[in-house]
Amino acid sequence: MAVPEVDKKIIGELEAMGFPRPRATGALHYSGNASLGAAIGWIVDHENDADMDEMPLKIISSGISWRIYSQLVNYSQERIQSGKQLIEAKRSLEENERKRNIEFRKPEKEEEKRARERIRRKLKQDKLERRVNLGLPPEQLVAEKRTPAVRIEQNPFPVRSVAKSERLRECLRSLRRNHKDDDARVRQAFQTLLIYVGNVARNPNEEKFRKIRLSNPLFLDRVGSLIGGIEFLELCGFETTEGGEFLYLPHNKVDMATLNSAASELKSALINPFFGLL
């Protein structure tokens, strides 16, 4: 057994590229000792072979030793073929697993879709009931004339719409009355609404503050599940998107006067212990 003789120049080039001498020697030997490209191609094709970095040996005798050499070559080829089959089997298993996961997710996605539709219908019904409780018509017949936008930081004495302020105040009173036996939850709702309103007022150009996912567990627990919570945000300009997935306040409908009024009414509700009870 001896190390096969290969082109020393090409070996040098392969080593300069970072390949160890055993791998470079084997690649050049098994690819026919022909060219740098052929050797690199062999390395790529056999990169997963366990004996890639073992120095190749050749049998220099003849006769029965040649038969042994042939057997070794055949054994090596069988190992290579077996390795390829294992890789293919693994790839097939991963693909089947991916397909099963897709099939498994289909019912879950359908259920999510149905859940969003149920939420959308419930929100629509709740909105109708809230409007009736507030003494408002089922559909608003006359669009309110909005006050020109005034940034909070530029106007320490914000202009307030008396009609809108009263509606906001009555909405909060209704929320308090409907949940009068759970003061802590009502207070938490007022605080959360103040955060939503304040974020938009301070960052009107940031879409993330003007978009609320209705199925968000935190939102549902603190605002969405309370009668009057969503109605208050709608009075601030938020709209339910098509499909009922989000509450969204379009940038061109941001009304600073309304947001100022909303913040003022929320702060009043938080500091007045008798708010909505008298």
PDB file of C-alpha atoms in Angstrom:
ATOM      1  CA  MET A   1       0.000   0.000   0.000  1.00  0.00           C
ATOM      2  CA  ALA A   2       1.339   3.454  -0.879  1.00  0.00           C
ATOM      3  CA  VAL A   3       0.171   7.042  -1.206  1.00  0.00           C
ATOM      4  CA  PRO A   4      -0.802   7.596  -4.866  1.00  0.00           C
ATOM      5  CA  GLU A   5       1.296  10.010  -6.875  1.00  0.00           C
ATOM      6  CA  VAL A   6      -0.658  13.083  -7.951  1.00  0.00           C
ATOM      7  CA  ASP A   7       0.083  16.404  -9.604  1.00  0.00           C
ATOM      8  CA  LYS A   8       2.034  18.393  -6.999  1.00  0.00           C
ATOM      9  CA  LYS A   9       1.094  21.735  -8.540  1.00  0.00           C
ATOM     10  CA  ILE A  10      -2.628  21.026  -8.285  1.00  0.00           C
ATOM     11  CA  ILE A  11      -2.134  19.663  -4.744  1.00  0.00           C
ATOM     12  CA  GLY A  12      -0.523  22.985  -3.843  1.00  0.00           C
ATOM     13  CA  GLU A  13      -3.459  24.914  -5.317  1.00  0.00           C
ATOM     14  CA  LEU A  14      -5.976  22.813  -3.376  1.00  0.00           C
ATOM     15  CA  GLU A  15      -4.051  23.298  -0.137  1.00  0.00           C
ATOM     16  CA  ALA A  16      -3.878  27.035  -0.809  1.00  0.00           C
ATOM     17  CA  MET A  17      -7.684  26.970  -1.031  1.00  0.00           C
ATOM     18  CA  GLY A  18      -7.838  25.486   2.467  1.00  0.00           C
ATOM     19  CA  PHE A  19      -8.268  21.762   1.753  1.00  0.00           C
ATOM     20  CA  PRO A  20      -6.100  19.443   3.914  1.00  0.00           C
ATOM     21  CA  ARG A  21      -3.518  17.365   2.056  1.00  0.00           C
ATOM     22  CA  PRO A  22      -5.300  13.963   2.564  1.00  0.00           C
ATOM     23  CA  ARG A  23      -8.538  15.356   1.129  1.00  0.00           C
ATOM     24  CA  ALA A  24      -6.749  17.125  -1.711  1.00  0.00           C
ATOM     25  CA  THR A  25      -4.725  14.001  -2.545  1.00  0.00           C
ATOM     26  CA  GLY A  26      -7.801  11.765  -2.520  1.00  0.00           C
ATOM     27  CA  ALA A  27      -9.814  14.210  -4.627  1.00  0.00           C
ATOM     28  CA  LEU A  28      -7.113  14.473  -7.253  1.00  0.00           C
ATOM     29  CA  HIS A  29      -6.445  10.723  -7.240  1.00  0.00           C
ATOM     30  CA  TYR A  30     -10.069   9.597  -7.509  1.00  0.00           C
ATOM     31  CA  SER A  31     -10.964  12.271 -10.086  1.00  0.00           C
ATOM     32  CA  GLY A  32      -8.261  10.993 -12.419  1.00  0.00           C
ATOM     33  CA  ASN A  33      -5.436  13.349 -11.509  1.00  0.00           C
ATOM     34  CA  ALA A  34      -6.643  15.503 -14.400  1.00  0.00           C
ATOM     35  CA  SER A  35      -7.454  19.035 -13.295  1.00  0.00           C
ATOM     36  CA  LEU A  36      -8.194  21.378 -10.408  1.00  0.00           C
ATOM     37  CA  GLY A  37     -11.846  21.651 -11.452  1.00  0.00           C
ATOM     38  CA  ALA A  38     -12.338  17.867 -11.514  1.00  0.00           C
ATOM     39  CA  ALA A  39     -10.774  17.545  -8.055  1.00  0.00           C
ATOM     40  CA  ILE A  40     -13.008  20.266  -6.588  1.00  0.00           C
ATOM     41  CA  GLY A  41     -16.042  18.641  -8.211  1.00  0.00           C
ATOM     42  CA  TRP A  42     -15.155  15.331  -6.537  1.00  0.00           C
ATOM     43  CA  ILE A  43     -14.804  17.031  -3.155  1.00  0.00           C
ATOM     44  CA  VAL A  44     -18.256  18.624  -3.519  1.00  0.00           C
ATOM     45  CA  ASP A  45     -19.836  15.296  -4.495  1.00  0.00           C
ATOM     46  CA  HIS A  46     -18.248  13.448  -1.561  1.00  0.00           C
ATOM     47  CA  GLU A  47     -18.249  16.110   1.155  1.00  0.00           C
ATOM     48  CA  ASN A  48     -20.354  13.884   3.432  1.00  0.00           C
ATOM     49  CA  ASP A  49     -18.058  10.846   3.194  1.00  0.00           C
ATOM     50  CA  ALA A  50     -16.729   9.815   6.602  1.00  0.00           C
ATOM     51  CA  ASP A  51     -13.217   9.075   5.264  1.00  0.00           C
ATOM     52  CA  MET A  52     -12.803  12.305   3.293  1.00  0.00           C
ATOM     53  CA  ASP A  53      -9.776  13.380   5.325  1.00  0.00           C
ATOM     54  CA  GLU A  54      -8.010  10.010   5.361  1.00  0.00           C
ATOM     55  CA  MET A  55      -4.965   9.738   3.142  1.00  0.00           C
ATOM     56  CA  PRO A  56      -5.817   7.475   0.177  1.00  0.00           C
ATOM     57  CA  LEU A  57      -3.655   4.416  -0.435  1.00  0.00           C
ATOM     58  CA  LYS A  58      -3.178   2.352  -3.544  1.00  0.00           C
ATOM     59  CA  ILE A  59      -2.082  -1.244  -3.913  1.00  0.00           C
ATOM     60  CA  ILE A  60       1.170  -1.466  -5.825  1.00  0.00           C
ATOM     61  CA  SER A  61       1.286  -5.265  -6.242  1.00  0.00           C
ATOM     62  CA  SER A  62      -0.695  -7.398  -8.694  1.00  0.00           C
ATOM     63  CA  GLY A  63      -2.503 -10.742  -8.798  1.00  0.00           C
ATOM     64  CA  ILE A  64      -4.585 -11.554  -5.737  1.00  0.00           C
ATOM     65  CA  SER A  65      -3.768  -8.169  -4.252  1.00  0.00           C
ATOM     66  CA  TRP A  66      -5.462  -6.569  -7.237  1.00  0.00           C
ATOM     67  CA  ARG A  67      -8.591  -8.530  -6.466  1.00  0.00           C
ATOM     68  CA  ILE A  68      -8.434  -7.256  -2.915  1.00  0.00           C
ATOM     69  CA  TYR A  69      -8.030  -3.751  -4.265  1.00  0.00           C
ATOM     70  CA  SER A  70     -11.081  -4.232  -6.484  1.00  0.00           C
ATOM     71  CA  GLN A  71     -13.064  -5.426  -3.502  1.00  0.00           C
ATOM     72  CA  LEU A  72     -11.980  -2.364  -1.530  1.00  0.00           C
ATOM     73  CA  VAL A  73     -13.022  -0.115  -4.401  1.00  0.00           C
ATOM     74  CA  ASN A  74     -16.387  -1.851  -4.645  1.00  0.00           C
ATOM     75  CA  TYR A  75     -16.836  -1.549  -0.889  1.00  0.00           C
ATOM     76  CA  SER A  76     -16.045   2.141  -1.035  1.00  0.00           C
ATOM     77  CA  GLN A  77     -18.541   2.656  -3.852  1.00  0.00           C
ATOM     78  CA  GLU A  78     -21.195   0.757  -1.906  1.00  0.00           C
ATOM     79  CA  ARG A  79     -20.587   3.013   1.081  1.00  0.00           C
ATOM     80  CA  ILE A  80     -20.942   6.067  -1.108  1.00  0.00           C
ATOM     81  CA  GLN A  81     -24.173   4.732  -2.601  1.00  0.00           C
ATOM     82  CA  SER A  82     -25.475   3.826   0.842  1.00  0.00           C
ATOM     83  CA  GLY A  83     -24.685   7.337   2.082  1.00  0.00           C
ATOM     84  CA  LYS A  84     -26.570   8.868  -0.838  1.00  0.00           C
ATOM     85  CA  GLN A  85     -29.552   6.617  -0.137  1.00  0.00           C
ATOM     86  CA  LEU A  86     -29.557   7.654   3.519  1.00  0.00           C
ATOM     87  CA  ILE A  87     -29.479  11.320   2.540  1.00  0.00           C
ATOM     88  CA  GLU A  88     -32.341  10.788   0.100  1.00  0.00           C
ATOM     89  CA  ALA A  89     -34.343   8.864   2.706  1.00  0.00           C
ATOM     90  CA  LYS A  90     -33.811  11.673   5.221  1.00  0.00           C
ATOM     91  CA  ARG A  91     -34.888  14.255   2.653  1.00  0.00           C
ATOM     92  CA  SER A  92     -37.990  12.205   1.871  1.00  0.00           C
ATOM     93  CA  LEU A  93     -38.886  11.906   5.566  1.00  0.00           C
ATOM     94  CA  GLU A  94     -38.485  15.655   6.075  1.00  0.00           C
ATOM     95  CA  GLU A  95     -40.681  16.376   3.049  1.00  0.00           C
ATOM     96  CA  ASN A  96     -43.379  13.995   4.285  1.00  0.00           C
ATOM     97  CA  GLU A  97     -43.207  15.609   7.727  1.00  0.00           C
ATOM     98  CA  ARG A  98     -43.596  19.045   6.163  1.00  0.00           C
ATOM     99  CA  LYS A  99     -46.659  17.889   4.208  1.00  0.00           C
ATOM    100  CA  ARG A 100     -48.194  16.353   7.332  1.00  0.00           C
ATOM    101  CA  ASN A 101     -47.662  19.611   9.221  1.00  0.00           C
ATOM    102  CA  ILE A 102     -49.401  21.527   6.436  1.00  0.00           C
ATOM    103  CA  GLU A 103     -52.353  19.138   6.529  1.00  0.00           C
ATOM    104  CA  PHE A 104     -52.443  19.342  10.314  1.00  0.00           C
ATOM    105  CA  ARG A 105     -52.555  23.142  10.213  1.00  0.00           C
ATOM    106  CA  LYS A 106     -55.463  23.331   7.763  1.00  0.00           C
ATOM    107  CA  PRO A 107     -58.215  22.644  10.338  1.00  0.00           C
ATOM    108  CA  GLU A 108     -56.510  25.053  12.752  1.00  0.00           C
ATOM    109  CA  LYS A 109     -56.452  27.823  10.145  1.00  0.00           C
ATOM    110  CA  GLU A 110     -60.100  27.177   9.312  1.00  0.00           C
ATOM    111  CA  GLU A 111     -60.979  27.414  12.995  1.00  0.00           C
ATOM    112  CA  GLU A 112     -59.063  30.701  13.269  1.00  0.00           C
ATOM    113  CA  LYS A 113     -61.003  32.029  10.298  1.00  0.00           C
ATOM    114  CA  ARG A 114     -64.323  31.005  11.855  1.00  0.00           C
ATOM    115  CA  ALA A 115     -63.256  32.532  15.184  1.00  0.00           C
ATOM    116  CA  ARG A 116     -62.478  35.869  13.492  1.00  0.00           C
ATOM    117  CA  GLU A 117     -65.877  35.786  11.806  1.00  0.00           C
ATOM    118  CA  ARG A 118     -67.604  35.119  15.145  1.00  0.00           C
ATOM    119  CA  ILE A 119     -65.706  38.020  16.723  1.00  0.00           C
ATOM    120  CA  ARG A 120     -66.656  40.279  13.803  1.00  0.00           C
ATOM    121  CA  ARG A 121     -70.361  39.411  14.166  1.00  0.00           C
ATOM    122  CA  LYS A 122     -70.245  39.852  17.936  1.00  0.00           C
ATOM    123  CA  LEU A 123     -68.524  43.220  17.617  1.00  0.00           C
ATOM    124  CA  LYS A 124     -71.149  44.348  15.155  1.00  0.00           C
ATOM    125  CA  GLN A 125     -73.957  43.272  17.512  1.00  0.00           C
ATOM    126  CA  ASP A 126     -72.248  44.805  20.545  1.00  0.00           C
ATOM    127  CA  LYS A 127     -71.763  48.056  18.660  1.00  0.00           C
ATOM    128  CA  LEU A 128     -75.468  48.204  17.855  1.00  0.00           C
ATOM    129  CA  GLU A 129     -76.385  47.534  21.484  1.00  0.00           C
ATOM    130  CA  ARG A 130     -73.941  50.158  22.762  1.00  0.00           C
ATOM    131  CA  ARG A 131     -75.353  52.781  20.410  1.00  0.00           C
ATOM    132  CA  VAL A 132     -78.876  51.985  21.644  1.00  0.00           C
ATOM    133  CA  ASN A 133     -77.717  52.205  25.280  1.00  0.00           C
ATOM    134  CA  LEU A 134     -76.122  55.589  24.570  1.00  0.00           C
ATOM    135  CA  GLY A 135     -79.302  56.844  22.941  1.00  0.00           C
ATOM    136  CA  LEU A 136     -77.729  57.014  19.484  1.00  0.00           C
ATOM    137  CA  PRO A 137     -79.436  55.957  16.248  1.00  0.00           C
ATOM    138  CA  PRO A 138     -78.347  52.590  14.793  1.00  0.00           C
ATOM    139  CA  GLU A 139     -76.558  54.405  11.989  1.00  0.00           C
ATOM    140  CA  GLN A 140     -75.081  57.886  12.298  1.00  0.00           C
ATOM    141  CA  LEU A 141     -77.031  59.995   9.838  1.00  0.00           C
ATOM    142  CA  VAL A 142     -75.013  63.177   9.989  1.00  0.00           C
ATOM    143  CA  ALA A 143     -71.216  63.107   9.909  1.00  0.00           C
ATOM    144  CA  GLU A 144     -69.691  65.302  12.561  1.00  0.00           C
ATOM    145  CA  LYS A 145     -67.644  68.214  11.424  1.00  0.00           C
ATOM    146  CA  ARG A 146     -64.103  67.610  12.705  1.00  0.00           C
ATOM    147  CA  THR A 147     -62.056  70.314  14.371  1.00  0.00           C
ATOM    148  CA  PRO A 148     -58.763  71.019  12.544  1.00  0.00           C
ATOM    149  CA  ALA A 149     -55.968  68.847  13.918  1.00  0.00           C
ATOM    150  CA  VAL A 150     -53.953  70.478  16.695  1.00  0.00           C
ATOM    151  CA  ARG A 151     -50.906  68.697  18.102  1.00  0.00           C
ATOM    152  CA  ILE A 152     -51.002  68.381  21.902  1.00  0.00           C
ATOM    153  CA  GLU A 153     -47.507  69.698  22.404  1.00  0.00           C
ATOM    154  CA  GLN A 154     -48.309  72.788  20.332  1.00  0.00           C
ATOM    155  CA  ASN A 155     -51.549  73.664  22.110  1.00  0.00           C
ATOM    156  CA  PRO A 156     -51.550  73.491  25.944  1.00  0.00           C
ATOM    157  CA  PHE A 157     -55.262  74.471  25.907  1.00  0.00           C
ATOM    158  CA  PRO A 158     -56.756  72.071  23.338  1.00  0.00           C
ATOM    159  CA  VAL A 159     -59.986  72.892  21.574  1.00  0.00           C
ATOM    160  CA  ARG A 160     -62.697  70.469  22.660  1.00  0.00           C
ATOM    161  CA  SER A 161     -65.920  69.548  20.949  1.00  0.00           C
ATOM    162  CA  VAL A 162     -68.719  69.777  23.542  1.00  0.00           C
ATOM    163  CA  ALA A 163     -70.877  67.238  21.708  1.00  0.00           C
ATOM    164  CA  LYS A 164     -68.028  64.755  21.251  1.00  0.00           C
ATOM    165  CA  SER A 165     -66.806  65.238  24.823  1.00  0.00           C
ATOM    166  CA  GLU A 166     -70.259  64.479  26.193  1.00  0.00           C
ATOM    167  CA  ARG A 167     -70.506  61.333  24.080  1.00  0.00           C
ATOM    168  CA  LEU A 168     -67.078  60.198  25.240  1.00  0.00           C
ATOM    169  CA  ARG A 169     -68.000  60.903  28.867  1.00  0.00           C
ATOM    170  CA  GLU A 170     -71.313  59.063  28.562  1.00  0.00           C
ATOM    171  CA  CYS A 171     -69.557  56.088  26.970  1.00  0.00           C
ATOM    172  CA  LEU A 172     -67.209  55.857  29.968  1.00  0.00           C
ATOM    173  CA  ARG A 173     -70.122  56.257  32.386  1.00  0.00           C
ATOM    174  CA  SER A 174     -71.916  53.411  30.623  1.00  0.00           C
ATOM    175  CA  LEU A 175     -68.810  51.244  30.883  1.00  0.00           C
ATOM    176  CA  ARG A 176     -68.576  51.986  34.622  1.00  0.00           C
ATOM    177  CA  ARG A 177     -72.278  51.257  35.211  1.00  0.00           C
ATOM    178  CA  ASN A 178     -72.190  47.993  33.261  1.00  0.00           C
ATOM    179  CA  HIS A 179     -69.246  46.772  35.323  1.00  0.00           C
ATOM    180  CA  LYS A 180     -69.910  48.538  38.628  1.00  0.00           C
ATOM    181  CA  ASP A 181     -69.153  45.388  40.620  1.00  0.00           C
ATOM    182  CA  ASP A 182     -65.577  45.201  39.335  1.00  0.00           C
ATOM    183  CA  ASP A 183     -63.925  48.556  40.062  1.00  0.00           C
ATOM    184  CA  ALA A 184     -60.398  47.211  39.541  1.00  0.00           C
ATOM    185  CA  ARG A 185     -61.214  45.988  36.050  1.00  0.00           C
ATOM    186  CA  VAL A 186     -62.943  49.245  35.121  1.00  0.00           C
ATOM    187  CA  ARG A 187     -59.939  51.246  36.319  1.00  0.00           C
ATOM    188  CA  GLN A 188     -57.643  48.987  34.329  1.00  0.00           C
ATOM    189  CA  ALA A 189     -59.805  49.554  31.236  1.00  0.00           C
ATOM    190  CA  PHE A 190     -59.624  53.340  31.684  1.00  0.00           C
ATOM    191  CA  GLN A 191     -55.827  53.186  32.089  1.00  0.00           C
ATOM    192  CA  THR A 192     -55.448  51.006  28.998  1.00  0.00           C
ATOM    193  CA  LEU A 193     -57.662  53.285  26.905  1.00  0.00           C
ATOM    194  CA  LEU A 194     -55.606  56.263  28.062  1.00  0.00           C
ATOM    195  CA  ILE A 195     -52.448  54.487  26.848  1.00  0.00           C
ATOM    196  CA  TYR A 196     -53.982  53.822  23.415  1.00  0.00           C
ATOM    197  CA  VAL A 197     -55.198  57.399  23.053  1.00  0.00           C
ATOM    198  CA  GLY A 198     -51.954  58.908  24.358  1.00  0.00           C
ATOM    199  CA  ASN A 199     -49.786  56.813  22.030  1.00  0.00           C
ATOM    200  CA  VAL A 200     -51.690  58.013  18.978  1.00  0.00           C
ATOM    201  CA  ALA A 201     -51.687  61.633  20.146  1.00  0.00           C
ATOM    202  CA  ARG A 202     -47.923  61.595  20.694  1.00  0.00           C
ATOM    203  CA  ASN A 203     -47.100  59.563  17.570  1.00  0.00           C
ATOM    204  CA  PRO A 204     -49.825  60.211  14.969  1.00  0.00           C
ATOM    205  CA  ASN A 205     -47.525  59.157  12.114  1.00  0.00           C
ATOM    206  CA  GLU A 206     -46.726  55.750  13.636  1.00  0.00           C
ATOM    207  CA  GLU A 207     -49.125  53.164  12.208  1.00  0.00           C
ATOM    208  CA  LYS A 208     -48.385  50.632  14.956  1.00  0.00           C
ATOM    209  CA  PHE A 209     -50.098  52.926  17.490  1.00  0.00           C
ATOM    210  CA  ARG A 210     -53.130  53.356  15.229  1.00  0.00           C
ATOM    211  CA  LYS A 211     -53.728  49.636  14.706  1.00  0.00           C
ATOM    212  CA  ILE A 212     -55.135  47.257  17.357  1.00  0.00           C
ATOM    213  CA  ARG A 213     -55.625  43.540  16.768  1.00  0.00           C
ATOM    214  CA  LEU A 214     -59.073  42.678  18.122  1.00  0.00           C
ATOM    215  CA  SER A 215     -58.063  39.097  18.955  1.00  0.00           C
ATOM    216  CA  ASN A 216     -55.089  40.219  21.063  1.00  0.00           C
ATOM    217  CA  PRO A 217     -55.607  38.522  24.468  1.00  0.00           C
ATOM    218  CA  LEU A 218     -54.396  41.571  26.413  1.00  0.00           C
ATOM    219  CA  PHE A 219     -56.734  43.891  24.511  1.00  0.00           C
ATOM    220  CA  LEU A 220     -59.692  41.518  24.894  1.00  0.00           C
ATOM    221  CA  ASP A 221     -59.121  41.136  28.624  1.00  0.00           C
ATOM    222  CA  ARG A 222     -58.662  44.825  29.391  1.00  0.00           C
ATOM    223  CA  VAL A 223     -60.910  46.581  26.851  1.00  0.00           C
ATOM    224  CA  GLY A 224     -62.516  44.425  24.169  1.00  0.00           C
ATOM    225  CA  SER A 225     -64.608  42.258  26.501  1.00  0.00           C
ATOM    226  CA  LEU A 226     -66.051  45.235  28.416  1.00  0.00           C
ATOM    227  CA  ILE A 227     -69.231  46.883  27.211  1.00  0.00           C
ATOM    228  CA  GLY A 228     -68.237  50.368  26.077  1.00  0.00           C
ATOM    229  CA  GLY A 229     -64.504  49.764  25.562  1.00  0.00           C
ATOM    230  CA  ILE A 230     -64.544  49.394  21.785  1.00  0.00           C
ATOM    231  CA  GLU A 231     -67.269  52.041  21.431  1.00  0.00           C
ATOM    232  CA  PHE A 232     -64.985  54.560  23.157  1.00  0.00           C
ATOM    233  CA  LEU A 233     -62.179  53.874  20.677  1.00  0.00           C
ATOM    234  CA  GLU A 234     -64.640  54.186  17.794  1.00  0.00           C
ATOM    235  CA  LEU A 235     -65.670  57.596  19.118  1.00  0.00           C
ATOM    236  CA  CYS A 236     -61.946  58.475  18.993  1.00  0.00           C
ATOM    237  CA  GLY A 237     -61.909  57.632  15.274  1.00  0.00           C
ATOM    238  CA  PHE A 238     -60.936  53.947  15.212  1.00  0.00           C
ATOM    239  CA  GLU A 239     -62.750  51.825  12.634  1.00  0.00           C
ATOM    240  CA  THR A 240     -63.218  48.069  12.388  1.00  0.00           C
ATOM    241  CA  THR A 241     -61.357  46.830   9.309  1.00  0.00           C
ATOM    242  CA  GLU A 242     -62.928  44.584   6.720  1.00  0.00           C
ATOM    243  CA  GLY A 243     -62.919  41.074   8.102  1.00  0.00           C
ATOM    244  CA  GLY A 244     -63.141  42.318  11.683  1.00  0.00           C
ATOM    245  CA  GLU A 245     -59.482  41.638  12.491  1.00  0.00           C
ATOM    246  CA  PHE A 246     -58.316  45.097  13.551  1.00  0.00           C
ATOM    247  CA  LEU A 247     -59.418  48.422  14.950  1.00  0.00           C
ATOM    248  CA  TYR A 248     -57.662  50.968  12.740  1.00  0.00           C
ATOM    249  CA  LEU A 249     -57.402  54.751  12.867  1.00  0.00           C
ATOM    250  CA  PRO A 250     -56.523  56.088   9.387  1.00  0.00           C
ATOM    251  CA  HIS A 251     -53.861  58.781   9.429  1.00  0.00           C
ATOM    252  CA  ASN A 252     -56.132  61.252   7.633  1.00  0.00           C
ATOM    253  CA  LYS A 253     -58.781  60.787  10.341  1.00  0.00           C
ATOM    254  CA  VAL A 254     -56.555  61.498  13.325  1.00  0.00           C
ATOM    255  CA  ASP A 255     -58.328  64.324  15.163  1.00  0.00           C
ATOM    256  CA  MET A 256     -56.176  65.814  17.891  1.00  0.00           C
ATOM    257  CA  ALA A 257     -59.097  67.705  19.452  1.00  0.00           C
ATOM    258  CA  THR A 258     -61.027  64.467  19.853  1.00  0.00           C
ATOM    259  CA  LEU A 259     -57.982  62.663  21.261  1.00  0.00           C
ATOM    260  CA  ASN A 260     -57.412  65.521  23.725  1.00  0.00           C
ATOM    261  CA  SER A 261     -61.043  65.313  24.830  1.00  0.00           C
ATOM    262  CA  ALA A 262     -60.795  61.545  25.194  1.00  0.00           C
ATOM    263  CA  ALA A 263     -57.646  61.818  27.316  1.00  0.00           C
ATOM    264  CA  SER A 264     -59.252  64.499  29.489  1.00  0.00           C
ATOM    265  CA  GLU A 265     -62.387  62.400  30.082  1.00  0.00           C
ATOM    266  CA  LEU A 266     -60.315  59.324  30.931  1.00  0.00           C
ATOM    267  CA  LYS A 267     -58.189  61.240  33.439  1.00  0.00           C
ATOM    268  CA  SER A 268     -61.342  62.625  35.032  1.00  0.00           C
ATOM    269  CA  ALA A 269     -62.804  59.125  35.267  1.00  0.00           C
ATOM    270  CA  LEU A 270     -59.641  57.828  36.929  1.00  0.00           C
ATOM    271  CA  ILE A 271     -59.433  60.489  39.647  1.00  0.00           C
ATOM    272  CA  ASN A 272     -63.191  60.765  40.410  1.00  0.00           C
ATOM    273  CA  PRO A 273     -64.259  57.871  42.672  1.00  0.00           C
ATOM    274  CA  PHE A 274     -67.952  58.595  41.983  1.00  0.00           C
ATOM    275  CA  PHE A 275     -67.585  58.775  38.203  1.00  0.00           C
ATOM    276  CA  GLY A 276     -70.512  57.060  36.494  1.00  0.00           C
ATOM    277  CA  LEU A 277     -72.177  55.992  39.732  1.00  0.00           C
ATOM    278  CA  LEU A 278     -74.259  59.081  40.521  1.00  0.00           C
TER     279      LEU A 278
END
